[in-house]
């Protein structure tokens, strides 16, 4: 089991291959549907104007995400009223919804890893080769278990997106993931998809 | 005299969100046994089972996506559904404050999360049905978005799949839905399948069958055989837990047959993730039981 501390260097990323189990420690940021759309529209394609608050968040996020990872997660958070935030349940959400955005977001912010579930497609795989970066798969639904590795909530951006969609800055210790897409163009998801497609074609050809 | 059941509803929500039903956990244990030692699939099941135990012990959500709350209320004559609805909604707000539920109701037009799991008249989703006798039964299912997104509805015939308007065609489209889902609905999944109906009824019924216990078969022999066959064949796809590859892709399949219009032949597939959260509350006089 590899133990990695964030931020991660390019050399370390290139050392990771599909199938490697990894324990991550350090500071990362959560971001899912609303966050990706916002980053693309406001800072990358600039099709929407940035508010003063957006610009402050952007400067902070550039530093936080540089060399670090983004976690596709919409957590259950306690302490909302007192702002003494704590992650109660925090498993990954389905990553494929970020497929149109992910590669551009990775390259813009120099993000070295994406944590989620279900894997991603060709565009992100190419993004992993270019940046370079990897896709880390966490266990979907294992929310209480994963929340235990979140030791601290350091802050939150875009709280108005709602608790699940906000960008939470968290400190983690030994966060358990498996590499399923690497920087060498390998994707476990592509392999399983192709193999299961062959089996399905055989099943469809069988008489009832 | 109708009692206030807000407190019991809160307990039902807590139980559903944090405590996986025993029949589901048992099936996951069996699936774990079938995987090879040291495989990613076995590792995934180990983490799943650790999480189930931890969530139960701590009373924290099994999955952070506490899903669409879907209530079925079977009430005896004399119970006010207006009061029951209000009590369920109050309990939902309280459950959100206690972090049993994540604030999950987002206005799709104004893109605003209500923060308390109430949204219009339809969130949470509550179905009422009057029943004979004196027993009030309330069933709750929490269905996450990841698995809801991989659900599918087919209109037969489907020329791409060569699926005609018969059970052979039903088999083909259901297998297609499982292959398309890959690991994205948090496999291994449980399939709820409705054959027939209009689009709306068909989808609703494909969820309703998911309230049944695992392992029970349809009373109709043909459908019972198809349920077993679909589970077995889906498991040859090799998708496995989380899509890591493995022997169990589908835990069980439940089918319901409906009537349809001559012009329509829908097959609806509701995919339920392994975090198959559904619980029941039964109130009869002074007796209150949760299962």
Coordinates of C-alpha atoms in Angstrom, one line a residue:
Chain A
X1 CA 0.0 0.0 0.0
X2 CA 1.5 3.3 -1.1
X3 CA 1.2 6.3 1.2
X4 CA 1.2 9.7 -0.5
X5 CA 1.2 13.2 0.9
X6 CA -0.5 16.1 -1.0
X7 CA 0.7 18.0 -3.0
X8 CA 2.0 15.2 -5.3
X9 CA 4.9 15.6 -7.7
X10 CA 4.8 14.7 -11.4
X11 CA 7.4 11.9 -10.7
X12 CA 5.2 10.4 -8.1
X13 CA 2.1 10.5 -10.4
X14 CA 4.0 8.8 -13.2
X15 CA 5.0 6.1 -10.7
X16 CA 1.3 5.2 -10.1
X17 CA -0.4 2.5 -12.2
X18 CA -3.9 1.1 -12.5
X19 CA -4.6 -1.2 -9.6
X20 CA -2.4 0.5 -7.0
X21 CA -4.0 1.0 -3.7
X22 CA -3.1 4.3 -2.1
X23 CA -3.6 6.1 1.2
X24 CA -3.7 9.9 0.7
X25 CA -2.9 12.5 3.4
X26 CA -2.9 16.3 3.3
X27 CA -5.2 19.0 2.1
X28 CA -7.7 18.5 -0.7
X29 CA -10.9 20.2 -2.0
X30 CA -14.3 18.8 -2.7
X31 CA -16.1 19.8 -5.9
X32 CA -18.8 18.3 -8.0
X33 CA -21.4 19.3 -10.5
X34 CA -22.0 23.0 -9.6
X35 CA -18.4 23.6 -8.8
X36 CA -17.1 22.2 -12.1
X37 CA -19.7 24.2 -14.1
X38 CA -18.7 27.3 -12.1
X39 CA -15.0 26.9 -12.6
X40 CA -15.4 26.4 -16.3
X41 CA -17.8 29.2 -17.0
X42 CA -16.3 31.8 -14.6
X43 CA -12.5 31.2 -14.9
X44 CA -11.7 29.0 -17.8
X45 CA -14.1 29.8 -20.6
X46 CA -15.1 33.1 -18.9
X47 CA -18.6 33.0 -20.4
X48 CA -20.0 34.3 -17.1
X49 CA -18.7 37.4 -15.1
X50 CA -16.8 36.7 -11.9
X51 CA -18.1 38.4 -8.7
X52 CA -15.7 39.9 -6.2
X53 CA -16.3 36.8 -4.0
X54 CA -15.6 34.5 -7.0
X55 CA -12.2 36.2 -7.6
X56 CA -11.2 35.8 -4.0
X57 CA -12.2 32.1 -4.1
X58 CA -10.3 31.7 -7.4
X59 CA -7.0 33.0 -6.0
X60 CA -7.3 30.7 -3.0
X61 CA -8.3 27.7 -5.0
X62 CA -5.4 28.2 -7.4
X63 CA -3.1 27.7 -4.5
X64 CA -5.1 24.9 -2.8
X65 CA -5.6 22.8 -5.9
X66 CA -2.0 23.2 -7.4
X67 CA -0.5 19.7 -7.2
X68 CA -3.4 18.5 -5.0
X69 CA -6.6 16.5 -5.7
X70 CA -10.2 17.4 -6.2
X71 CA -12.8 15.1 -4.5
X72 CA -16.2 14.4 -6.2
X73 CA -18.1 14.4 -2.9
X74 CA -21.3 16.0 -1.5
X75 CA -20.8 15.4 2.2
X76 CA -23.1 15.4 5.2
X77 CA -21.7 18.1 7.4
X78 CA -22.5 18.9 11.1
X79 CA -22.0 22.2 12.8
X80 CA -23.6 24.3 10.1
X81 CA -25.1 26.7 12.6
X82 CA -21.9 27.3 14.6
X83 CA -19.6 26.9 11.6
X84 CA -17.6 24.3 13.6
X85 CA -17.8 22.0 10.6
X86 CA -17.3 18.3 10.7
X87 CA -17.7 15.7 8.0
X88 CA -20.3 13.1 9.2
X89 CA -20.6 11.1 5.9
X90 CA -18.4 11.7 2.9
X91 CA -18.3 9.0 0.2
X92 CA -17.6 9.7 -3.5
X93 CA -20.3 10.7 -6.0
X94 CA -20.5 9.4 -9.6
X95 CA -17.7 11.1 -11.5
X96 CA -18.8 10.7 -15.1
X97 CA -21.1 13.8 -14.9
X98 CA -17.9 15.9 -14.7
X99 CA -16.5 14.3 -17.9
X100 CA -17.2 17.4 -20.1
X101 CA -15.3 19.6 -17.6
X102 CA -12.7 17.5 -15.8
X103 CA -9.7 17.6 -18.2
X104 CA -9.8 21.4 -18.6
X105 CA -10.2 21.9 -14.8
X106 CA -7.3 19.6 -14.1
X107 CA -5.0 21.4 -16.5
X108 CA -6.1 24.9 -15.5
X109 CA -5.5 24.3 -11.8
X110 CA -2.7 21.7 -12.2
X111 CA -4.7 19.1 -10.3
X112 CA -2.8 15.9 -9.9
X113 CA -5.7 13.6 -9.0
X114 CA -9.4 13.2 -9.1
X115 CA -11.2 11.2 -6.5
X116 CA -14.6 9.8 -7.3
X117 CA -16.5 6.7 -8.2
X118 CA -17.5 4.9 -11.4
X119 CA -14.5 6.2 -13.4
X120 CA -14.4 8.7 -16.2
X121 CA -14.1 8.7 -20.0
X122 CA -11.6 9.3 -22.8
X123 CA -11.3 13.1 -22.4
X124 CA -10.3 12.8 -18.8
X125 CA -8.0 9.9 -19.5
X126 CA -6.2 12.2 -22.0
X127 CA -6.2 14.9 -19.4
X128 CA -4.5 12.5 -17.0
X129 CA -1.7 11.9 -19.6
X130 CA -1.3 15.6 -20.3
X131 CA -1.4 17.1 -16.8
X132 CA -0.1 14.5 -15.7
X133 CA -2.6 13.1 -13.2
X134 CA -4.5 10.0 -12.1
X135 CA -8.1 9.0 -11.2
X136 CA -8.4 7.6 -7.7
X137 CA -11.5 5.4 -7.1
X138 CA -13.0 5.5 -3.6
X139 CA -15.6 3.1 -2.4
X140 CA -19.1 4.4 -3.3
X141 CA -21.5 4.4 -0.4
X142 CA -18.8 3.9 2.2
X143 CA -19.6 7.4 3.7
X144 CA -19.2 6.9 7.4
X145 CA -16.0 5.0 6.9
X146 CA -14.4 7.5 4.6
X147 CA -15.5 10.4 6.8
X148 CA -13.2 9.0 9.5
X149 CA -10.2 9.9 7.4
X150 CA -11.3 13.5 7.2
X151 CA -9.5 14.9 10.2
X152 CA -10.4 18.6 9.8
X153 CA -12.6 21.0 7.7
X154 CA -10.4 24.0 7.0
X155 CA -12.9 26.1 5.1
X156 CA -15.6 26.3 2.5
X157 CA -16.2 28.2 -0.8
X158 CA -19.5 28.8 -2.6
X159 CA -21.6 27.8 0.4
X160 CA -24.6 29.2 -1.5
X161 CA -24.4 26.2 -3.8
X162 CA -25.8 24.2 -0.9
X163 CA -24.0 21.8 1.4
X164 CA -23.5 19.0 -1.1
X165 CA -22.3 21.2 -3.9
X166 CA -20.1 23.7 -2.0
X167 CA -16.3 23.4 -2.3
X168 CA -15.0 22.1 1.1
X169 CA -11.4 22.4 2.0
X170 CA -10.5 19.4 4.0
X171 CA -7.5 17.8 5.7
X172 CA -7.3 14.0 5.4
X173 CA -5.3 11.3 6.9
X174 CA -4.8 7.9 5.1
X175 CA -7.8 8.4 2.8
X176 CA -8.2 5.0 1.0
X177 CA -8.4 4.9 -2.8
X178 CA -7.3 2.7 -5.7
X179 CA -5.8 4.0 -9.0
X180 CA -8.2 3.0 -11.8
X181 CA -7.0 5.5 -14.5
X182 CA -3.3 6.4 -14.7
X183 CA -1.1 8.9 -16.5
X184 CA 0.1 6.3 -19.0
X185 CA -3.3 6.0 -20.8
X186 CA -4.5 3.0 -18.9
X187 CA -8.1 2.8 -17.6
X188 CA -9.5 -0.1 -15.6
X189 CA -13.0 1.2 -16.6
X190 CA -12.3 0.9 -20.3
X191 CA -11.2 -2.7 -19.8
X192 CA -14.3 -3.7 -17.8
X193 CA -16.6 -1.8 -20.2
X194 CA -15.1 -3.6 -23.3
X195 CA -15.1 -7.0 -21.7
X196 CA -18.7 -6.7 -20.4
X197 CA -19.8 -5.5 -23.9
X198 CA -18.4 -8.7 -25.4
X199 CA -20.3 -10.8 -22.9
X200 CA -23.5 -8.8 -23.4
X201 CA -23.3 -9.3 -27.2
X202 CA -23.0 -13.1 -26.6
X203 CA -26.0 -13.0 -24.2
X204 CA -28.1 -11.1 -26.7
X205 CA -27.3 -13.6 -29.4
X206 CA -28.5 -16.5 -27.3
X207 CA -32.0 -17.9 -27.9
X208 CA -34.5 -17.3 -25.1
Chain B
X1 CA -58.1 8.7 17.8
X2 CA -55.1 9.5 15.6
X3 CA -51.8 9.8 17.4
X4 CA -49.0 12.2 16.4
X5 CA -46.3 10.0 14.8
X6 CA -43.6 12.7 14.2
X7 CA -41.2 11.0 16.7
X8 CA -41.8 7.6 15.2
X9 CA -41.2 9.0 11.7
X10 CA -37.9 10.5 12.8
X11 CA -36.8 7.1 14.1
X12 CA -37.9 5.4 10.9
X13 CA -35.7 7.9 8.9
X14 CA -32.7 7.5 11.3
X15 CA -33.0 3.7 11.0
X16 CA -33.3 3.7 7.2
X17 CA -30.4 6.1 6.7
X18 CA -28.0 4.5 9.1
X19 CA -28.8 0.8 9.5
X20 CA -28.7 -1.4 6.5
X21 CA -31.5 -4.1 6.6
X22 CA -30.2 -7.5 7.6
X23 CA -31.3 -9.3 4.4
X24 CA -29.2 -6.9 2.3
X25 CA -26.1 -7.2 4.6
X26 CA -26.4 -11.0 4.4
X27 CA -26.4 -10.9 0.6
X28 CA -23.3 -8.7 0.6
X29 CA -21.6 -11.1 3.0
X30 CA -22.4 -14.0 0.6
X31 CA -21.1 -12.0 -2.4
X32 CA -17.9 -11.2 -0.5
X33 CA -17.3 -14.9 0.0
X34 CA -17.4 -15.6 -3.7
X35 CA -14.6 -13.2 -4.6
X36 CA -11.0 -14.1 -4.7
X37 CA -8.7 -13.3 -1.7
X38 CA -6.7 -10.2 -2.3
X39 CA -8.9 -9.0 -5.3
X40 CA -10.1 -5.4 -5.6
X41 CA -13.6 -6.8 -5.5
X42 CA -13.1 -8.5 -2.1
X43 CA -11.4 -5.3 -0.9
X44 CA -14.5 -3.3 -2.0
X45 CA -16.8 -5.6 -0.1
X46 CA -14.6 -5.4 3.0
X47 CA -14.8 -1.6 3.0
X48 CA -18.6 -1.8 2.4
X49 CA -19.1 -4.1 5.4
X50 CA -16.9 -2.0 7.6
X51 CA -18.9 1.0 6.7
X52 CA -22.2 -0.8 7.3
X53 CA -21.1 -1.7 10.9
X54 CA -19.7 1.7 11.6
X55 CA -22.8 3.6 10.4
X56 CA -25.0 1.3 12.5
X57 CA -22.8 1.9 15.6
X58 CA -22.5 5.7 15.2
X59 CA -26.0 6.4 13.8
X60 CA -24.4 8.2 10.8
X61 CA -25.6 7.9 7.2
X62 CA -24.4 4.7 5.3
X63 CA -24.1 6.9 2.2
X64 CA -23.7 10.7 2.2
X65 CA -26.3 10.7 -0.6
X66 CA -29.3 10.1 1.6
X67 CA -31.3 10.0 -1.6
X68 CA -34.9 10.7 -2.6
X69 CA -37.1 9.8 0.4
X70 CA -40.0 7.7 -0.9
X71 CA -42.7 7.0 1.6
X72 CA -45.6 4.5 1.2
X73 CA -48.3 5.0 3.8
X74 CA -50.9 2.3 4.2
X75 CA -53.4 3.8 6.6
X76 CA -56.7 2.4 8.1
X77 CA -59.9 4.3 7.7
X78 CA -60.1 7.4 9.9
X79 CA -56.5 8.5 9.8
X80 CA -56.1 12.0 8.3
X81 CA -53.5 12.0 5.5
X82 CA -53.2 15.7 5.9
X83 CA -51.9 15.2 9.4
X84 CA -49.7 12.3 8.4
X85 CA -48.2 14.3 5.6
X86 CA -47.4 17.2 7.9
X87 CA -45.8 14.9 10.5
X88 CA -43.7 13.1 7.9
X89 CA -42.5 16.5 6.6
X90 CA -41.7 17.8 10.1
X91 CA -39.8 14.6 10.8
X92 CA -37.8 15.1 7.6
X93 CA -36.7 18.6 8.7
X94 CA -35.7 17.3 12.1
X95 CA -33.8 14.4 10.6
X96 CA -31.9 16.9 8.4
X97 CA -30.9 18.9 11.5
X98 CA -29.7 15.7 13.2
X99 CA -27.6 14.9 10.1
X100 CA -29.4 11.6 9.4
X101 CA -30.3 13.3 6.1
X102 CA -28.2 15.5 3.8
X103 CA -30.1 18.6 2.6
X104 CA -31.0 17.1 -0.8
X105 CA -33.9 19.0 -2.3
X106 CA -32.7 21.3 -5.0
X107 CA -35.1 23.6 -7.0
X108 CA -34.3 22.6 -10.5
X109 CA -35.4 25.9 -12.0
X110 CA -33.7 28.3 -9.5
X111 CA -30.9 25.9 -8.6
X112 CA -31.4 26.5 -4.9
X113 CA -31.1 23.8 -2.2
X114 CA -33.9 24.3 0.3
X115 CA -31.6 23.1 3.1
X116 CA -34.3 21.1 4.9
X117 CA -35.2 18.3 2.5
X118 CA -38.6 19.9 1.8
X119 CA -39.3 21.0 -1.8
X120 CA -42.8 21.8 -3.1
X121 CA -45.4 19.1 -2.6
X122 CA -43.4 16.3 -4.0
X123 CA -40.2 16.2 -2.0
X124 CA -40.2 14.0 0.0
X125 CA -42.3 11.7 -2.2
X126 CA -45.3 10.4 -0.2
X127 CA -47.8 7.8 -1.5
X128 CA -51.0 7.1 0.5
X129 CA -53.2 4.1 0.3
X130 CA -56.2 3.2 2.5
X131 CA -56.2 -0.3 3.8
X132 CA -58.6 -2.6 5.7
X133 CA -58.1 -3.3 9.4
X134 CA -56.5 -1.1 12.1
X135 CA -52.8 -1.3 11.2
X136 CA -50.9 1.7 10.0
X137 CA -47.8 0.7 8.0
X138 CA -45.3 3.2 6.7
X139 CA -42.5 2.1 4.4
X140 CA -39.5 4.3 3.6
X141 CA -36.9 3.9 0.9
X142 CA -33.9 6.2 0.4
X143 CA -32.8 6.0 -3.2
X144 CA -29.5 7.7 -4.0
X145 CA -28.9 9.7 -7.2
X146 CA -26.0 7.7 -8.6
X147 CA -28.2 4.6 -8.9
X148 CA -31.3 6.6 -10.0
X149 CA -29.2 8.1 -12.9
X150 CA -28.5 4.6 -14.3
X151 CA -32.1 3.6 -14.3
X152 CA -33.6 3.2 -17.8
X153 CA -36.9 2.9 -19.7
X154 CA -37.2 1.0 -23.0
X155 CA -40.0 1.1 -25.5
X156 CA -40.3 -2.2 -27.3
X157 CA -39.6 -3.2 -30.0
X158 CA -36.0 -2.0 -29.7
X159 CA -34.3 -2.7 -33.0
X160 CA -30.8 -1.8 -31.8
X161 CA -31.0 -4.7 -29.3
X162 CA -33.3 -6.9 -31.4
X163 CA -35.8 -6.9 -28.5
X164 CA -39.4 -7.7 -29.4
X165 CA -42.6 -7.4 -27.4
X166 CA -42.2 -10.5 -25.2
X167 CA -40.2 -11.7 -22.3
X168 CA -37.2 -12.5 -24.5
X169 CA -37.2 -8.8 -25.4
X170 CA -37.5 -7.8 -21.8
X171 CA -34.5 -10.0 -20.9
X172 CA -32.4 -8.2 -23.6
X173 CA -33.1 -4.7 -22.5
X174 CA -32.6 -5.4 -18.8
X175 CA -29.2 -6.9 -19.5
X176 CA -28.4 -3.9 -21.7
X177 CA -29.3 -1.6 -18.8
X178 CA -27.0 -3.4 -16.4
X179 CA -24.1 -3.3 -18.9
X180 CA -24.6 0.4 -19.5
X181 CA -24.7 1.1 -15.7
X182 CA -21.2 -0.4 -15.3
X183 CA -20.2 0.4 -11.7
X184 CA -21.7 3.9 -11.7
X185 CA -24.9 3.0 -9.8
X186 CA -22.7 1.6 -6.9
X187 CA -22.7 -2.1 -8.0
X188 CA -23.6 -4.7 -7.0
X189 CA -27.2 -3.5 -7.7
X190 CA -30.7 -4.8 -7.1
X191 CA -33.0 -4.5 -10.1
X192 CA -36.6 -3.5 -10.0
X193 CA -38.2 -4.2 -13.3
X194 CA -41.7 -3.2 -14.5
X195 CA -43.1 -4.6 -17.7
X196 CA -46.0 -2.6 -19.2
X197 CA -47.9 0.4 -17.9
X198 CA -47.6 3.9 -19.1
X199 CA -44.2 5.6 -18.7
X200 CA -45.1 7.1 -15.3
X201 CA -46.7 4.0 -13.7
X202 CA -44.1 1.8 -15.1
X203 CA -41.2 3.7 -13.4
X204 CA -43.2 4.0 -10.2
X205 CA -43.9 0.2 -10.1
X206 CA -40.3 -0.6 -10.9
X207 CA -39.4 1.1 -7.6
X208 CA -42.3 -0.3 -5.6
X209 CA -41.1 -3.9 -6.1
X210 CA -37.9 -2.9 -4.3
X211 CA -39.8 -2.8 -1.0
X212 CA -40.0 -6.6 -1.1
X213 CA -37.5 -8.8 0.8
X214 CA -34.5 -10.1 -1.1
X215 CA -34.7 -13.7 -2.4
X216 CA -38.5 -13.8 -2.6
X217 CA -39.7 -14.7 -6.1
X218 CA -42.7 -13.5 -8.1
X219 CA -45.8 -15.7 -7.8
X220 CA -45.9 -16.0 -11.5
X221 CA -43.7 -18.9 -12.6
X222 CA -42.5 -17.3 -15.8
X223 CA -41.5 -14.1 -14.1
X224 CA -39.9 -16.0 -11.2
X225 CA -37.7 -17.8 -13.7
X226 CA -36.8 -14.6 -15.5
X227 CA -35.9 -12.9 -12.2
X228 CA -33.4 -15.7 -11.5
X229 CA -32.1 -15.9 -15.0
X230 CA -31.5 -12.1 -15.2
X231 CA -29.5 -12.1 -11.9
X232 CA -27.4 -15.1 -13.1
X233 CA -26.7 -13.7 -16.5
X234 CA -26.0 -10.2 -15.3
X235 CA -23.4 -11.8 -13.0
X236 CA -21.5 -13.2 -16.1
X237 CA -20.9 -9.6 -17.3
X238 CA -18.0 -9.3 -14.8
X239 CA -18.6 -5.7 -13.8
X240 CA -18.4 -6.5 -10.1
X241 CA -18.6 -4.3 -7.0
X242 CA -17.9 -0.6 -7.9
X243 CA -17.1 -1.8 -11.5
X244 CA -13.8 -3.2 -10.3
X245 CA -14.5 -6.5 -12.0
X246 CA -15.9 -9.5 -10.0
X247 CA -18.4 -12.2 -9.7
X248 CA -21.4 -10.2 -8.3
X249 CA -22.8 -7.4 -10.4
X250 CA -26.4 -7.9 -9.4
X251 CA -27.6 -9.1 -6.0
X252 CA -31.2 -9.8 -7.0
X253 CA -33.9 -9.0 -9.5
X254 CA -37.6 -8.2 -8.9
X255 CA -40.1 -8.0 -11.7
X256 CA -43.7 -6.8 -11.8
X257 CA -46.0 -7.4 -14.7
X258 CA -48.6 -4.6 -15.5
X259 CA -51.2 -4.1 -18.1
X260 CA -50.3 -1.9 -21.1
X261 CA -52.0 -0.1 -24.0
X262 CA -52.1 -2.1 -27.2
X263 CA -49.8 0.6 -28.7
X264 CA -47.2 0.7 -25.9
X265 CA -44.8 -1.8 -24.4
X266 CA -42.5 -0.2 -21.8
X267 CA -39.9 -1.9 -19.7
X268 CA -38.6 0.2 -16.8
X269 CA -35.5 -0.7 -14.9
X270 CA -34.9 0.9 -11.5
X271 CA -31.4 0.2 -10.3
X272 CA -30.8 0.2 -6.6
X273 CA -27.3 0.5 -5.2
X274 CA -25.8 -1.9 -2.7
X275 CA -26.7 0.7 0.0
X276 CA -30.3 -0.6 -0.3
X277 CA -32.0 1.5 2.4
X278 CA -35.6 0.6 3.1
X279 CA -37.3 0.2 6.4
X280 CA -40.8 -0.3 7.7
X281 CA -42.8 1.1 10.7
X282 CA -46.0 -0.7 11.9
X283 CA -48.3 0.9 14.4
X284 CA -51.3 -1.1 15.7
X285 CA -52.9 0.2 18.8
X286 CA -50.1 0.5 21.4
X287 CA -47.7 -1.7 19.4
X288 CA -45.0 0.1 17.5
X289 CA -42.5 -2.0 15.6
X290 CA -39.7 -1.2 13.2
X291 CA -38.3 -3.7 10.7

